[in-house]
């Protein structure tokens, strides 16, 4: 039963398997990436940042409004 598995058949099947994996990996890598990042309003994040916490840690922020 196992005498049909010659070295040529084993090596050939291994090369076909590796070639198939390389083809699949290249197709996956060449796809355009999906943009799943959330849309962030950067101006609003900067405007609403807790600058008072930085000042309490000893970091001076120029132009920051004092916390209410």
mmCIF file of C-alpha atoms in Angstrom:
data_model
loop_
_atom_site.group_PDB
_atom_site.id
_atom_site.type_symbol
_atom_site.label_atom_id
_atom_site.label_comp_id
_atom_site.label_asym_id
_atom_site.label_seq_id
_atom_site.Cartn_x
_atom_site.Cartn_y
_atom_site.Cartn_z
ATOM 1 C CA UNK A 1 0.000 0.000 0.000
ATOM 2 C CA UNK A 2 2.726 2.481 0.896
ATOM 3 C CA UNK A 3 4.960 1.493 -2.008
ATOM 4 C CA UNK A 4 3.016 3.874 -4.291
ATOM 5 C CA UNK A 5 4.378 6.838 -2.317
ATOM 6 C CA UNK A 6 7.698 7.312 -4.038
ATOM 7 C CA UNK A 7 10.097 10.119 -3.277
ATOM 8 C CA UNK A 8 9.058 11.929 -6.460
ATOM 9 C CA UNK A 9 5.385 11.866 -5.501
ATOM 10 C CA UNK A 10 6.060 13.048 -1.951
ATOM 11 C CA UNK A 11 8.323 15.884 -3.115
ATOM 12 C CA UNK A 12 5.920 16.846 -5.912
ATOM 13 C CA UNK A 13 2.929 16.985 -3.577
ATOM 14 C CA UNK A 14 4.938 19.003 -1.065
ATOM 15 C CA UNK A 15 5.946 21.521 -3.738
ATOM 16 C CA UNK A 16 2.361 21.801 -4.948
ATOM 17 C CA UNK A 17 1.158 22.381 -1.395
ATOM 18 C CA UNK A 18 3.749 25.051 -0.685
ATOM 19 C CA UNK A 19 3.066 26.734 -4.021
ATOM 20 C CA UNK A 20 -0.644 26.792 -3.257
ATOM 21 C CA UNK A 21 -0.020 28.364 0.138
ATOM 22 C CA UNK A 22 2.217 31.009 -1.417
ATOM 23 C CA UNK A 23 -0.453 31.828 -4.010
ATOM 24 C CA UNK A 24 -3.156 32.152 -1.351
ATOM 25 C CA UNK A 25 -0.914 34.308 0.862
ATOM 26 C CA UNK A 26 -0.029 36.618 -2.043
ATOM 27 C CA UNK A 27 -3.701 37.094 -2.931
ATOM 28 C CA UNK A 28 -4.479 37.926 0.700
ATOM 29 C CA UNK A 29 -1.580 40.380 0.934
ATOM 30 C CA UNK A 30 -2.483 42.169 -2.317
ATOM 31 C CA UNK A 31 -6.054 42.916 -1.257
ATOM 32 C CA UNK A 32 -6.750 46.539 -0.370
ATOM 33 C CA UNK A 33 -6.910 46.959 3.407
ATOM 34 C CA UNK A 34 -10.245 47.503 5.097
ATOM 35 C CA UNK A 35 -10.512 50.774 6.980
ATOM 36 C CA UNK A 36 -12.125 49.695 10.250
ATOM 37 C CA UNK A 37 -10.815 52.583 12.290
ATOM 38 C CA UNK A 38 -13.468 54.834 13.802
ATOM 39 C CA UNK A 39 -13.764 58.347 12.458
ATOM 40 C CA UNK A 40 -12.383 60.734 15.079
ATOM 41 C CA UNK A 41 -12.865 64.490 15.143
ATOM 42 C CA UNK A 42 -9.320 65.517 16.044
ATOM 43 C CA UNK A 43 -10.236 69.164 16.665
ATOM 44 C CA UNK A 44 -12.908 68.151 19.173
ATOM 45 C CA UNK A 45 -10.479 65.793 20.935
ATOM 46 C CA UNK A 46 -7.908 68.561 21.328
ATOM 47 C CA UNK A 47 -10.543 71.097 22.367
ATOM 48 C CA UNK A 48 -12.013 68.788 25.043
ATOM 49 C CA UNK A 49 -8.711 67.374 26.326
ATOM 50 C CA UNK A 50 -8.234 67.378 30.114
ATOM 51 C CA UNK A 51 -5.343 69.854 30.265
ATOM 52 C CA UNK A 52 -5.890 70.374 34.000
ATOM 53 C CA UNK A 53 -4.609 66.838 34.622
ATOM 54 C CA UNK A 54 -1.354 67.676 32.862
ATOM 55 C CA UNK A 55 -0.913 70.788 34.961
ATOM 56 C CA UNK A 56 -1.563 68.851 38.166
ATOM 57 C CA UNK A 57 1.252 66.482 37.125
ATOM 58 C CA UNK A 58 3.625 69.434 36.755
ATOM 59 C CA UNK A 59 3.481 69.869 32.966
ATOM 60 C CA UNK A 60 2.795 73.459 31.947
ATOM 61 C CA UNK A 61 0.420 73.805 28.985
ATOM 62 C CA UNK A 62 0.578 77.166 27.215
ATOM 63 C CA UNK A 63 -2.756 78.511 26.026
ATOM 64 C CA UNK A 64 -4.926 76.056 27.953
ATOM 65 C CA UNK A 65 -8.040 77.366 29.611
ATOM 66 C CA UNK A 66 -8.256 76.713 33.355
ATOM 67 C CA UNK A 67 -10.588 73.934 34.465
ATOM 68 C CA UNK A 68 -13.972 74.978 35.869
#
